[in-house]
Amino acid sequence: MAGKRVLILGGTTEALESAERLSAAGQITVITSMAGVTRNPRLPAGENRTGGFGGVSGLTAYLDAEDIDAVLDATHPFAAQISRHAGDAGSRAGVPVLHLTRPPWRRRPGDQWYEVDSAVAAAAWLNTATLGDGSTVFLTIGRAEISAFAEIDRLRYVSRSIEPLDFAGAPPFVEAILARGPFSIDDERQLMIDRNIVCLVAKNSGGAASYPKIEAARALELPVLMLTPPATPGGESTSSVDVAVAWVHGTLGISR
Ligand SMILES: NC(=O)c1ccc[n+]([C@@H]2O[C@H](COP(=O)([O-])OP(=O)(O)OC[C@H]3O[C@@H](n4cnc5c(N)ncnc54)[C@H](OP(=O)(O)O)[C@@H]3O)[C@@H](O)[C@H]2O)c1
């Protein structure tokens, strides 16, 4: 049984990659924590646990009880609460925390982005936009915030999410596509053409995996309503998995 113990807060490809690389040498017990919102998540290397900790105090108690030596917060850029909790719980428990962040995408020539700070603001924008009645908007922000668009019923929607939509809170004219990326640019472009999409709503999550839809929208000269990410958490951070892996080894005093 490996002596040193690291907790990875997961839900991203970077968390999977970090778990894979940190488990490889067999010197560290790697535990990846997932929120439990996805029913068949990709399983990380090492151990895993599922479900919330019960706020900062619950996470602090977990770090103590499980004898965790370091925390790697590799959660999604829009998962701001758990990142905040990680920093606070690490301080309380005296456990070092590193946030593995993902730089947001930057606007490129040809992009027609309208930046908004929430799904509610995106819905308000759509409500006043000069989009013809019955036009179809492509929602790629997950299913949790779909209800923000429920009132804007002069538009149609295509919503893509990993987990099924709750139609009770969804807009009346919505086609739900259940799919998990990554998707190719060609497939994204074809989907937008086939569904007569006039506008894409996306989270500026950064990274390569979900970028093809942005490239497809650019190629088709479609406007993108881009949700800006929450502020990056305070404390130590890096955007490199290499640096994060080296930080864990350094923090645990493991030479490689
Ligand atoms: N938000 C997105 O757009 C998005 C996209 C892709 C993947 N994800 C992943 O989905 C998960 C939930 O995202 P969210 O936006 O709902 O997070 P959030 O708003 O930051 O967190 C809400 C609560 O969910 C629990 N939680 C979140 N991540 C957890 C984890 N990795 N392990 C254990 N508990 C966790 C915590 O509950 P307690 O307070 O009870 O500890 C947290 O307070 C994250 O792990 C994130 O990486 C999110």
PDB file of C-alpha atoms and ligand atoms in Angstrom:
ATOM      1  CA  MET A   1       0.000   0.000   0.000  1.00  0.00           C
ATOM      2  CA  ALA A   2       1.456   3.318  -1.102  1.00  0.00           C
ATOM      3  CA  GLY A   3       2.282   5.598   1.836  1.00  0.00           C
ATOM      4  CA  LYS A   4       1.486   9.062   0.502  1.00  0.00           C
ATOM      5  CA  ARG A   5      -2.068   9.992  -0.383  1.00  0.00           C
ATOM      6  CA  VAL A   6      -3.309  12.550  -2.869  1.00  0.00           C
ATOM      7  CA  LEU A   7      -6.903  13.608  -3.453  1.00  0.00           C
ATOM      8  CA  ILE A   8      -7.765  14.691  -6.992  1.00  0.00           C
ATOM      9  CA  LEU A   9     -11.000  16.636  -7.353  1.00  0.00           C
ATOM     10  CA  GLY A  10     -12.133  15.424 -10.738  1.00  0.00           C
ATOM     11  CA  GLY A  11     -14.696  15.653 -13.475  1.00  0.00           C
ATOM     12  CA  THR A  12     -12.294  16.628 -16.278  1.00  0.00           C
ATOM     13  CA  THR A  13      -9.886  15.014 -18.732  1.00  0.00           C
ATOM     14  CA  GLU A  14      -7.020  16.723 -16.903  1.00  0.00           C
ATOM     15  CA  ALA A  15      -8.084  14.920 -13.697  1.00  0.00           C
ATOM     16  CA  LEU A  16      -8.057  11.580 -15.537  1.00  0.00           C
ATOM     17  CA  GLU A  17      -4.630  12.279 -17.003  1.00  0.00           C
ATOM     18  CA  SER A  18      -3.239  13.367 -13.636  1.00  0.00           C
ATOM     19  CA  ALA A  19      -4.620  10.232 -11.919  1.00  0.00           C
ATOM     20  CA  GLU A  20      -3.098   8.057 -14.628  1.00  0.00           C
ATOM     21  CA  ARG A  21       0.320   9.639 -14.335  1.00  0.00           C
ATOM     22  CA  LEU A  22       0.409   9.874 -10.534  1.00  0.00           C
ATOM     23  CA  SER A  23      -0.701   6.244 -10.117  1.00  0.00           C
ATOM     24  CA  ALA A  24       1.789   4.894 -12.626  1.00  0.00           C
ATOM     25  CA  ALA A  25       4.811   4.520 -10.383  1.00  0.00           C
ATOM     26  CA  GLY A  26       2.802   2.899  -7.574  1.00  0.00           C
ATOM     27  CA  GLN A  27       4.332   5.145  -4.932  1.00  0.00           C
ATOM     28  CA  ILE A  28       1.227   7.218  -4.260  1.00  0.00           C
ATOM     29  CA  THR A  29      -2.357   6.312  -3.375  1.00  0.00           C
ATOM     30  CA  VAL A  30      -4.425   8.414  -5.756  1.00  0.00           C
ATOM     31  CA  ILE A  31      -8.079   8.999  -4.889  1.00  0.00           C
ATOM     32  CA  THR A  32     -10.196  10.827  -7.461  1.00  0.00           C
ATOM     33  CA  SER A  33     -13.396  12.414  -6.224  1.00  0.00           C
ATOM     34  CA  MET A  34     -16.336  12.943  -8.580  1.00  0.00           C
ATOM     35  CA  ALA A  35     -19.477  14.931  -7.852  1.00  0.00           C
ATOM     36  CA  GLY A  36     -21.746  12.122  -9.039  1.00  0.00           C
ATOM     37  CA  VAL A  37     -23.644  14.157 -11.631  1.00  0.00           C
ATOM     38  CA  THR A  38     -22.646  11.853 -14.523  1.00  0.00           C
ATOM     39  CA  ARG A  39     -24.032   8.337 -14.264  1.00  0.00           C
ATOM     40  CA  ASN A  40     -21.316   6.507 -16.219  1.00  0.00           C
ATOM     41  CA  PRO A  41     -18.226   8.641 -15.745  1.00  0.00           C
ATOM     42  CA  ARG A  42     -14.912   7.648 -17.246  1.00  0.00           C
ATOM     43  CA  LEU A  43     -13.205   5.872 -14.383  1.00  0.00           C
ATOM     44  CA  PRO A  44      -9.834   7.239 -13.304  1.00  0.00           C
ATOM     45  CA  ALA A  45      -6.743   5.176 -12.519  1.00  0.00           C
ATOM     46  CA  GLY A  46      -6.360   4.502  -8.797  1.00  0.00           C
ATOM     47  CA  GLU A  47      -9.176   4.750  -6.297  1.00  0.00           C
ATOM     48  CA  ASN A  48     -12.293   6.837  -6.622  1.00  0.00           C
ATOM     49  CA  ARG A  49     -15.140   8.155  -4.512  1.00  0.00           C
ATOM     50  CA  THR A  50     -18.406   9.838  -5.490  1.00  0.00           C
ATOM     51  CA  GLY A  51     -20.605  12.583  -4.063  1.00  0.00           C
ATOM     52  CA  GLY A  52     -20.290  15.897  -2.241  1.00  0.00           C
ATOM     53  CA  PHE A  53     -18.285  16.172   0.982  1.00  0.00           C
ATOM     54  CA  GLY A  54     -20.761  18.423   2.778  1.00  0.00           C
ATOM     55  CA  GLY A  55     -19.220  21.855   2.269  1.00  0.00           C
ATOM     56  CA  VAL A  56     -15.894  23.132   3.581  1.00  0.00           C
ATOM     57  CA  SER A  57     -16.277  21.451   6.982  1.00  0.00           C
ATOM     58  CA  GLY A  58     -17.093  18.103   5.355  1.00  0.00           C
ATOM     59  CA  LEU A  59     -14.090  18.319   3.044  1.00  0.00           C
ATOM     60  CA  THR A  60     -11.840  19.366   5.938  1.00  0.00           C
ATOM     61  CA  ALA A  61     -13.015  16.339   7.936  1.00  0.00           C
ATOM     62  CA  TYR A  62     -12.426  14.088   4.904  1.00  0.00           C
ATOM     63  CA  LEU A  63      -8.842  15.339   4.464  1.00  0.00           C
ATOM     64  CA  ASP A  64      -8.172  14.595   8.149  1.00  0.00           C
ATOM     65  CA  ALA A  65      -9.919  11.221   8.244  1.00  0.00           C
ATOM     66  CA  GLU A  66      -8.344   9.980   5.014  1.00  0.00           C
ATOM     67  CA  ASP A  67      -4.888  11.249   5.903  1.00  0.00           C
ATOM     68  CA  ILE A  68      -4.585  13.177   2.647  1.00  0.00           C
ATOM     69  CA  ASP A  69      -1.145  14.717   2.011  1.00  0.00           C
ATOM     70  CA  ALA A  70      -1.991  16.917  -0.996  1.00  0.00           C
ATOM     71  CA  VAL A  71      -5.040  18.011  -2.980  1.00  0.00           C
ATOM     72  CA  LEU A  72      -5.074  18.564  -6.727  1.00  0.00           C
ATOM     73  CA  ASP A  73      -8.166  20.531  -7.705  1.00  0.00           C
ATOM     74  CA  ALA A  74      -8.676  19.465 -11.326  1.00  0.00           C
ATOM     75  CA  THR A  75     -12.355  20.383 -11.549  1.00  0.00           C
ATOM     76  CA  HIS A  76     -14.007  22.139 -14.500  1.00  0.00           C
ATOM     77  CA  PRO A  77     -13.397  25.897 -14.828  1.00  0.00           C
ATOM     78  CA  PHE A  78     -17.110  26.556 -14.178  1.00  0.00           C
ATOM     79  CA  ALA A  79     -17.145  24.444 -10.990  1.00  0.00           C
ATOM     80  CA  ALA A  80     -16.241  27.431  -8.825  1.00  0.00           C
ATOM     81  CA  GLN A  81     -17.740  26.313  -5.529  1.00  0.00           C
ATOM     82  CA  ILE A  82     -15.773  23.098  -5.101  1.00  0.00           C
ATOM     83  CA  SER A  83     -12.546  24.945  -6.020  1.00  0.00           C
ATOM     84  CA  ARG A  84     -13.242  27.532  -3.317  1.00  0.00           C
ATOM     85  CA  HIS A  85     -14.054  24.772  -0.854  1.00  0.00           C
ATOM     86  CA  ALA A  86     -10.805  22.975  -1.709  1.00  0.00           C
ATOM     87  CA  GLY A  87      -8.728  26.066  -0.929  1.00  0.00           C
ATOM     88  CA  ASP A  88     -10.557  26.740   2.342  1.00  0.00           C
ATOM     89  CA  ALA A  89     -10.522  23.108   3.503  1.00  0.00           C
ATOM     90  CA  GLY A  90      -6.829  22.755   2.624  1.00  0.00           C
ATOM     91  CA  SER A  91      -6.024  25.803   4.771  1.00  0.00           C
ATOM     92  CA  ARG A  92      -8.058  24.466   7.686  1.00  0.00           C
ATOM     93  CA  ALA A  93      -6.593  20.966   7.501  1.00  0.00           C
ATOM     94  CA  GLY A  94      -3.039  22.122   6.751  1.00  0.00           C
ATOM     95  CA  VAL A  95      -3.003  20.226   3.447  1.00  0.00           C
ATOM     96  CA  PRO A  96      -1.386  21.864   0.384  1.00  0.00           C
ATOM     97  CA  VAL A  97      -3.749  22.486  -2.530  1.00  0.00           C
ATOM     98  CA  LEU A  98      -2.938  23.140  -6.178  1.00  0.00           C
ATOM     99  CA  HIS A  99      -5.615  24.332  -8.608  1.00  0.00           C
ATOM    100  CA  LEU A 100      -5.186  22.904 -12.100  1.00  0.00           C
ATOM    101  CA  THR A 101      -6.864  25.591 -14.169  1.00  0.00           C
ATOM    102  CA  ARG A 102      -7.662  25.750 -17.879  1.00  0.00           C
ATOM    103  CA  PRO A 103      -7.030  29.049 -19.669  1.00  0.00           C
ATOM    104  CA  PRO A 104     -10.166  30.248 -21.465  1.00  0.00           C
ATOM    105  CA  TRP A 105     -10.254  30.420 -25.271  1.00  0.00           C
ATOM    106  CA  ARG A 106      -9.347  33.732 -26.830  1.00  0.00           C
ATOM    107  CA  ARG A 107     -11.341  35.337 -29.604  1.00  0.00           C
ATOM    108  CA  ARG A 108      -9.775  34.791 -33.041  1.00  0.00           C
ATOM    109  CA  PRO A 109     -10.323  36.594 -36.334  1.00  0.00           C
ATOM    110  CA  GLY A 110     -13.738  35.628 -37.707  1.00  0.00           C
ATOM    111  CA  ASP A 111     -15.238  34.871 -34.286  1.00  0.00           C
ATOM    112  CA  GLN A 112     -18.512  36.672 -33.548  1.00  0.00           C
ATOM    113  CA  TRP A 113     -18.660  36.327 -29.801  1.00  0.00           C
ATOM    114  CA  TYR A 114     -21.087  38.049 -27.467  1.00  0.00           C
ATOM    115  CA  GLU A 115     -19.776  37.541 -23.943  1.00  0.00           C
ATOM    116  CA  VAL A 116     -22.266  37.105 -21.110  1.00  0.00           C
ATOM    117  CA  ASP A 117     -21.694  36.129 -17.504  1.00  0.00           C
ATOM    118  CA  SER A 118     -24.477  33.583 -17.000  1.00  0.00           C
ATOM    119  CA  ALA A 119     -27.109  31.440 -18.698  1.00  0.00           C
ATOM    120  CA  VAL A 120     -29.747  33.927 -17.512  1.00  0.00           C
ATOM    121  CA  ALA A 121     -27.864  36.750 -19.263  1.00  0.00           C
ATOM    122  CA  ALA A 122     -27.585  34.579 -22.395  1.00  0.00           C
ATOM    123  CA  ALA A 123     -31.359  34.048 -22.381  1.00  0.00           C
ATOM    124  CA  ALA A 124     -31.949  37.797 -21.926  1.00  0.00           C
ATOM    125  CA  TRP A 125     -29.648  38.470 -24.909  1.00  0.00           C
ATOM    126  CA  LEU A 126     -31.548  35.962 -27.067  1.00  0.00           C
ATOM    127  CA  ASN A 127     -34.828  37.526 -26.052  1.00  0.00           C
ATOM    128  CA  THR A 128     -33.850  40.895 -27.528  1.00  0.00           C
ATOM    129  CA  ALA A 129     -31.724  39.613 -30.432  1.00  0.00           C
ATOM    130  CA  THR A 130     -32.945  40.005 -33.994  1.00  0.00           C
ATOM    131  CA  LEU A 131     -33.361  36.281 -34.512  1.00  0.00           C
ATOM    132  CA  GLY A 132     -36.497  35.326 -36.433  1.00  0.00           C
ATOM    133  CA  ASP A 133     -39.265  33.515 -34.570  1.00  0.00           C
ATOM    134  CA  GLY A 134     -38.734  29.761 -34.772  1.00  0.00           C
ATOM    135  CA  SER A 135     -34.959  30.119 -35.313  1.00  0.00           C
ATOM    136  CA  THR A 136     -32.902  27.346 -33.744  1.00  0.00           C
ATOM    137  CA  VAL A 137     -30.271  27.994 -31.076  1.00  0.00           C
ATOM    138  CA  PHE A 138     -27.684  25.362 -30.115  1.00  0.00           C
ATOM    139  CA  LEU A 139     -27.226  25.098 -26.325  1.00  0.00           C
ATOM    140  CA  THR A 140     -23.975  23.404 -25.243  1.00  0.00           C
ATOM    141  CA  ILE A 141     -23.829  24.497 -21.612  1.00  0.00           C
ATOM    142  CA  GLY A 142     -24.922  21.236 -19.993  1.00  0.00           C
ATOM    143  CA  ARG A 143     -28.367  20.538 -18.680  1.00  0.00           C
ATOM    144  CA  ALA A 144     -28.293  22.205 -15.273  1.00  0.00           C
ATOM    145  CA  GLU A 145     -29.018  25.733 -16.505  1.00  0.00           C
ATOM    146  CA  ILE A 146     -31.430  24.914 -19.344  1.00  0.00           C
ATOM    147  CA  SER A 147     -34.368  26.360 -17.425  1.00  0.00           C
ATOM    148  CA  ALA A 148     -32.923  29.847 -18.016  1.00  0.00           C
ATOM    149  CA  PHE A 149     -34.240  29.560 -21.604  1.00  0.00           C
ATOM    150  CA  ALA A 150     -37.697  28.224 -20.718  1.00  0.00           C
ATOM    151  CA  GLU A 151     -39.430  31.596 -21.061  1.00  0.00           C
ATOM    152  CA  ILE A 152     -37.923  32.439 -24.458  1.00  0.00           C
ATOM    153  CA  ASP A 153     -40.403  30.278 -26.301  1.00  0.00           C
ATOM    154  CA  ARG A 154     -40.381  32.083 -29.647  1.00  0.00           C
ATOM    155  CA  LEU A 155     -37.120  30.223 -30.406  1.00  0.00           C
ATOM    156  CA  ARG A 156     -36.347  26.546 -30.913  1.00  0.00           C
ATOM    157  CA  TYR A 157     -33.400  24.857 -29.270  1.00  0.00           C
ATOM    158  CA  VAL A 158     -31.067  21.947 -29.745  1.00  0.00           C
ATOM    159  CA  SER A 159     -29.520  21.052 -26.392  1.00  0.00           C
ATOM    160  CA  ARG A 160     -26.564  18.703 -26.116  1.00  0.00           C
ATOM    161  CA  SER A 161     -25.667  17.195 -22.762  1.00  0.00           C
ATOM    162  CA  ILE A 162     -24.160  14.029 -21.314  1.00  0.00           C
ATOM    163  CA  GLU A 163     -27.088  13.398 -19.003  1.00  0.00           C
ATOM    164  CA  PRO A 164     -30.784  13.540 -19.997  1.00  0.00           C
ATOM    165  CA  LEU A 165     -32.628  16.848 -19.795  1.00  0.00           C
ATOM    166  CA  ASP A 166     -35.305  17.517 -17.256  1.00  0.00           C
ATOM    167  CA  PHE A 167     -38.015  18.458 -19.760  1.00  0.00           C
ATOM    168  CA  ALA A 168     -40.176  19.912 -16.984  1.00  0.00           C
ATOM    169  CA  GLY A 169     -37.827  22.901 -16.704  1.00  0.00           C
ATOM    170  CA  ALA A 170     -36.785  23.054 -20.365  1.00  0.00           C
ATOM    171  CA  PRO A 171     -38.044  25.389 -23.101  1.00  0.00           C
ATOM    172  CA  PRO A 172     -41.076  23.995 -25.000  1.00  0.00           C
ATOM    173  CA  PHE A 173     -39.368  23.466 -28.379  1.00  0.00           C
ATOM    174  CA  VAL A 174     -36.191  21.611 -27.576  1.00  0.00           C
ATOM    175  CA  GLU A 175     -34.447  18.690 -29.229  1.00  0.00           C
ATOM    176  CA  ALA A 176     -32.247  16.960 -26.682  1.00  0.00           C
ATOM    177  CA  ILE A 177     -29.088  15.302 -27.987  1.00  0.00           C
ATOM    178  CA  LEU A 178     -27.376  13.017 -25.499  1.00  0.00           C
ATOM    179  CA  ALA A 179     -23.707  12.788 -26.351  1.00  0.00           C
ATOM    180  CA  ARG A 180     -20.289  12.972 -24.789  1.00  0.00           C
ATOM    181  CA  GLY A 181     -17.418  14.668 -26.644  1.00  0.00           C
ATOM    182  CA  PRO A 182     -14.931  15.122 -28.036  1.00  0.00           C
ATOM    183  CA  PHE A 183     -16.581  15.939 -31.388  1.00  0.00           C
ATOM    184  CA  SER A 184     -14.776  16.701 -34.653  1.00  0.00           C
ATOM    185  CA  ILE A 185     -15.059  20.052 -36.446  1.00  0.00           C
ATOM    186  CA  ASP A 186     -16.689  18.325 -39.423  1.00  0.00           C
ATOM    187  CA  ASP A 187     -19.337  16.687 -37.233  1.00  0.00           C
ATOM    188  CA  GLU A 188     -20.013  19.937 -35.372  1.00  0.00           C
ATOM    189  CA  ARG A 189     -20.322  21.841 -38.650  1.00  0.00           C
ATOM    190  CA  GLN A 190     -22.670  19.223 -40.101  1.00  0.00           C
ATOM    191  CA  LEU A 191     -24.839  19.209 -36.990  1.00  0.00           C
ATOM    192  CA  MET A 192     -25.166  23.002 -37.157  1.00  0.00           C
ATOM    193  CA  ILE A 193     -26.070  22.858 -40.875  1.00  0.00           C
ATOM    194  CA  ASP A 194     -28.538  19.961 -40.478  1.00  0.00           C
ATOM    195  CA  ARG A 195     -30.366  21.684 -37.605  1.00  0.00           C
ATOM    196  CA  ASN A 196     -30.349  25.172 -39.209  1.00  0.00           C
ATOM    197  CA  ILE A 197     -28.568  26.598 -36.173  1.00  0.00           C
ATOM    198  CA  VAL A 198     -28.458  30.414 -36.115  1.00  0.00           C
ATOM    199  CA  CYS A 199     -26.597  30.898 -32.823  1.00  0.00           C
ATOM    200  CA  LEU A 200     -24.404  28.803 -30.513  1.00  0.00           C
ATOM    201  CA  VAL A 201     -24.481  29.177 -26.716  1.00  0.00           C
ATOM    202  CA  ALA A 202     -21.308  27.860 -25.085  1.00  0.00           C
ATOM    203  CA  LYS A 203     -19.271  28.064 -21.901  1.00  0.00           C
ATOM    204  CA  ASN A 204     -15.750  29.394 -22.353  1.00  0.00           C
ATOM    205  CA  SER A 205     -14.245  26.266 -20.811  1.00  0.00           C
ATOM    206  CA  GLY A 206     -10.902  26.382 -22.655  1.00  0.00           C
ATOM    207  CA  GLY A 207      -9.021  23.269 -23.716  1.00  0.00           C
ATOM    208  CA  ALA A 208      -9.040  21.322 -26.953  1.00  0.00           C
ATOM    209  CA  ALA A 209     -11.830  18.805 -26.394  1.00  0.00           C
ATOM    210  CA  SER A 210     -14.816  21.110 -26.848  1.00  0.00           C
ATOM    211  CA  TYR A 211     -13.186  23.706 -29.104  1.00  0.00           C
ATOM    212  CA  PRO A 212     -14.315  22.219 -32.476  1.00  0.00           C
ATOM    213  CA  LYS A 213     -17.830  23.667 -32.030  1.00  0.00           C
ATOM    214  CA  ILE A 214     -16.268  27.143 -31.765  1.00  0.00           C
ATOM    215  CA  GLU A 215     -14.276  26.505 -34.945  1.00  0.00           C
ATOM    216  CA  ALA A 216     -17.400  25.222 -36.703  1.00  0.00           C
ATOM    217  CA  ALA A 217     -19.369  28.325 -35.681  1.00  0.00           C
ATOM    218  CA  ARG A 218     -16.534  30.513 -36.993  1.00  0.00           C
ATOM    219  CA  ALA A 219     -16.506  28.632 -40.313  1.00  0.00           C
ATOM    220  CA  LEU A 220     -20.288  29.055 -40.648  1.00  0.00           C
ATOM    221  CA  GLU A 221     -20.115  32.720 -39.531  1.00  0.00           C
ATOM    222  CA  LEU A 222     -22.525  32.063 -36.675  1.00  0.00           C
ATOM    223  CA  PRO A 223     -22.719  34.254 -33.579  1.00  0.00           C
ATOM    224  CA  VAL A 224     -21.639  32.631 -30.320  1.00  0.00           C
ATOM    225  CA  LEU A 225     -23.086  33.609 -26.968  1.00  0.00           C
ATOM    226  CA  MET A 226     -20.068  32.890 -24.814  1.00  0.00           C
ATOM    227  CA  LEU A 227     -20.462  32.439 -21.063  1.00  0.00           C
ATOM    228  CA  THR A 228     -17.382  33.856 -19.359  1.00  0.00           C
ATOM    229  CA  PRO A 229     -15.822  31.615 -16.687  1.00  0.00           C
ATOM    230  CA  PRO A 230     -15.856  32.501 -12.988  1.00  0.00           C
ATOM    231  CA  ALA A 231     -12.681  34.042 -11.561  1.00  0.00           C
ATOM    232  CA  THR A 232      -9.847  31.567 -11.098  1.00  0.00           C
ATOM    233  CA  PRO A 233      -9.542  30.480  -7.476  1.00  0.00           C
ATOM    234  CA  GLY A 234      -6.957  32.125  -5.235  1.00  0.00           C
ATOM    235  CA  GLY A 235      -3.942  30.125  -4.073  1.00  0.00           C
ATOM    236  CA  GLU A 236      -1.391  28.148  -6.020  1.00  0.00           C
ATOM    237  CA  SER A 237      -2.374  27.243  -9.549  1.00  0.00           C
ATOM    238  CA  THR A 238      -1.056  25.970 -12.854  1.00  0.00           C
ATOM    239  CA  SER A 239      -2.564  25.254 -16.236  1.00  0.00           C
ATOM    240  CA  SER A 240      -0.119  22.432 -16.974  1.00  0.00           C
ATOM    241  CA  VAL A 241      -0.674  18.774 -16.080  1.00  0.00           C
ATOM    242  CA  ASP A 242       3.128  18.309 -16.210  1.00  0.00           C
ATOM    243  CA  VAL A 243       3.575  21.025 -13.584  1.00  0.00           C
ATOM    244  CA  ALA A 244       0.719  19.622 -11.478  1.00  0.00           C
ATOM    245  CA  VAL A 245       2.252  16.123 -11.478  1.00  0.00           C
ATOM    246  CA  ALA A 246       5.668  17.570 -10.578  1.00  0.00           C
ATOM    247  CA  TRP A 247       4.033  19.669  -7.799  1.00  0.00           C
ATOM    248  CA  VAL A 248       2.432  16.553  -6.275  1.00  0.00           C
ATOM    249  CA  HIS A 249       5.742  14.677  -6.370  1.00  0.00           C
ATOM    250  CA  GLY A 250       7.583  17.656  -4.873  1.00  0.00           C
ATOM    251  CA  THR A 251       4.965  18.207  -2.176  1.00  0.00           C
ATOM    252  CA  LEU A 252       5.000  14.533  -1.188  1.00  0.00           C
ATOM    253  CA  GLY A 253       8.812  14.408  -1.278  1.00  0.00           C
ATOM    254  CA  ILE A 254       8.846  11.763  -3.989  1.00  0.00           C
ATOM    255  CA  SER A 255      11.779  11.885  -6.355  1.00  0.00           C
ATOM    256  CA  ARG A 256      11.251  10.489  -9.846  1.00  0.00           C
TER     257      ARG A 256
HETATM  258  N1  LIG B   1     -19.954  23.227 -14.213  1.00  0.00           N
HETATM  259  C1  LIG B   1     -19.665  22.712 -15.394  1.00  0.00           C
HETATM  260  O1  LIG B   1     -19.929  23.306 -16.466  1.00  0.00           O
HETATM  261  C2  LIG B   1     -18.992  21.362 -15.489  1.00  0.00           C
HETATM  262  C3  LIG B   1     -18.668  20.842 -16.746  1.00  0.00           C
HETATM  263  C4  LIG B   1     -18.024  19.599 -16.838  1.00  0.00           C
HETATM  264  C5  LIG B   1     -17.717  18.915 -15.689  1.00  0.00           C
HETATM  265  N2  LIG B   1     -18.041  19.442 -14.465  1.00  0.00           N
HETATM  266  C6  LIG B   1     -17.686  18.667 -13.261  1.00  0.00           C
HETATM  267  O2  LIG B   1     -18.893  18.369 -12.599  1.00  0.00           O
HETATM  268  C7  LIG B   1     -18.724  18.463 -11.182  1.00  0.00           C
HETATM  269  C8  LIG B   1     -19.809  19.359 -10.590  1.00  0.00           C
HETATM  270  O3  LIG B   1     -19.712  20.645 -11.190  1.00  0.00           O
HETATM  271  P1  LIG B   1     -20.492  21.877 -10.561  1.00  0.00           P
HETATM  272  O4  LIG B   1     -20.359  23.031 -11.477  1.00  0.00           O
HETATM  273  O5  LIG B   1     -21.846  21.420 -10.089  1.00  0.00           O
HETATM  274  O6  LIG B   1     -19.590  22.132  -9.257  1.00  0.00           O
HETATM  275  P2  LIG B   1     -19.707  23.245  -8.101  1.00  0.00           P
HETATM  276  O7  LIG B   1     -20.880  24.124  -8.352  1.00  0.00           O
HETATM  277  O8  LIG B   1     -18.393  23.878  -7.954  1.00  0.00           O
HETATM  278  O9  LIG B   1     -19.942  22.334  -6.825  1.00  0.00           O
HETATM  279  C9  LIG B   1     -21.197  22.121  -6.241  1.00  0.00           C
HETATM  280  C10 LIG B   1     -21.033  21.059  -5.179  1.00  0.00           C
HETATM  281  O10 LIG B   1     -20.880  19.779  -5.791  1.00  0.00           O
HETATM  282  C11 LIG B   1     -19.966  18.988  -5.045  1.00  0.00           C
HETATM  283  N3  LIG B   1     -18.812  18.690  -5.925  1.00  0.00           N
HETATM  284  C12 LIG B   1     -18.418  19.320  -7.056  1.00  0.00           C
HETATM  285  N4  LIG B   1     -17.374  18.726  -7.601  1.00  0.00           N
HETATM  286  C13 LIG B   1     -17.080  17.683  -6.804  1.00  0.00           C
HETATM  287  C14 LIG B   1     -16.095  16.665  -6.845  1.00  0.00           C
HETATM  288  N5  LIG B   1     -15.196  16.594  -7.846  1.00  0.00           N
HETATM  289  N6  LIG B   1     -16.092  15.727  -5.845  1.00  0.00           N
HETATM  290  C15 LIG B   1     -17.019  15.781  -4.841  1.00  0.00           C
HETATM  291  N7  LIG B   1     -17.974  16.712  -4.757  1.00  0.00           N
HETATM  292  C16 LIG B   1     -18.001  17.649  -5.722  1.00  0.00           C
HETATM  293  C17 LIG B   1     -19.580  19.807  -3.833  1.00  0.00           C
HETATM  294  O11 LIG B   1     -20.518  19.461  -2.831  1.00  0.00           O
HETATM  295  P3  LIG B   1     -20.180  19.588  -1.255  1.00  0.00           P
HETATM  296  O12 LIG B   1     -20.235  21.047  -0.951  1.00  0.00           O
HETATM  297  O13 LIG B   1     -21.251  18.767  -0.618  1.00  0.00           O
HETATM  298  O14 LIG B   1     -18.798  19.017  -1.054  1.00  0.00           O
HETATM  299  C18 LIG B   1     -19.794  21.232  -4.312  1.00  0.00           C
HETATM  300  O15 LIG B   1     -19.998  22.150  -3.276  1.00  0.00           O
HETATM  301  C19 LIG B   1     -17.307  18.971 -10.937  1.00  0.00           C
HETATM  302  O16 LIG B   1     -16.558  17.892 -10.440  1.00  0.00           O
HETATM  303  C20 LIG B   1     -16.822  19.459 -12.284  1.00  0.00           C
HETATM  304  O17 LIG B   1     -15.446  19.209 -12.488  1.00  0.00           O
HETATM  305  C21 LIG B   1     -18.674  20.645 -14.337  1.00  0.00           C
END
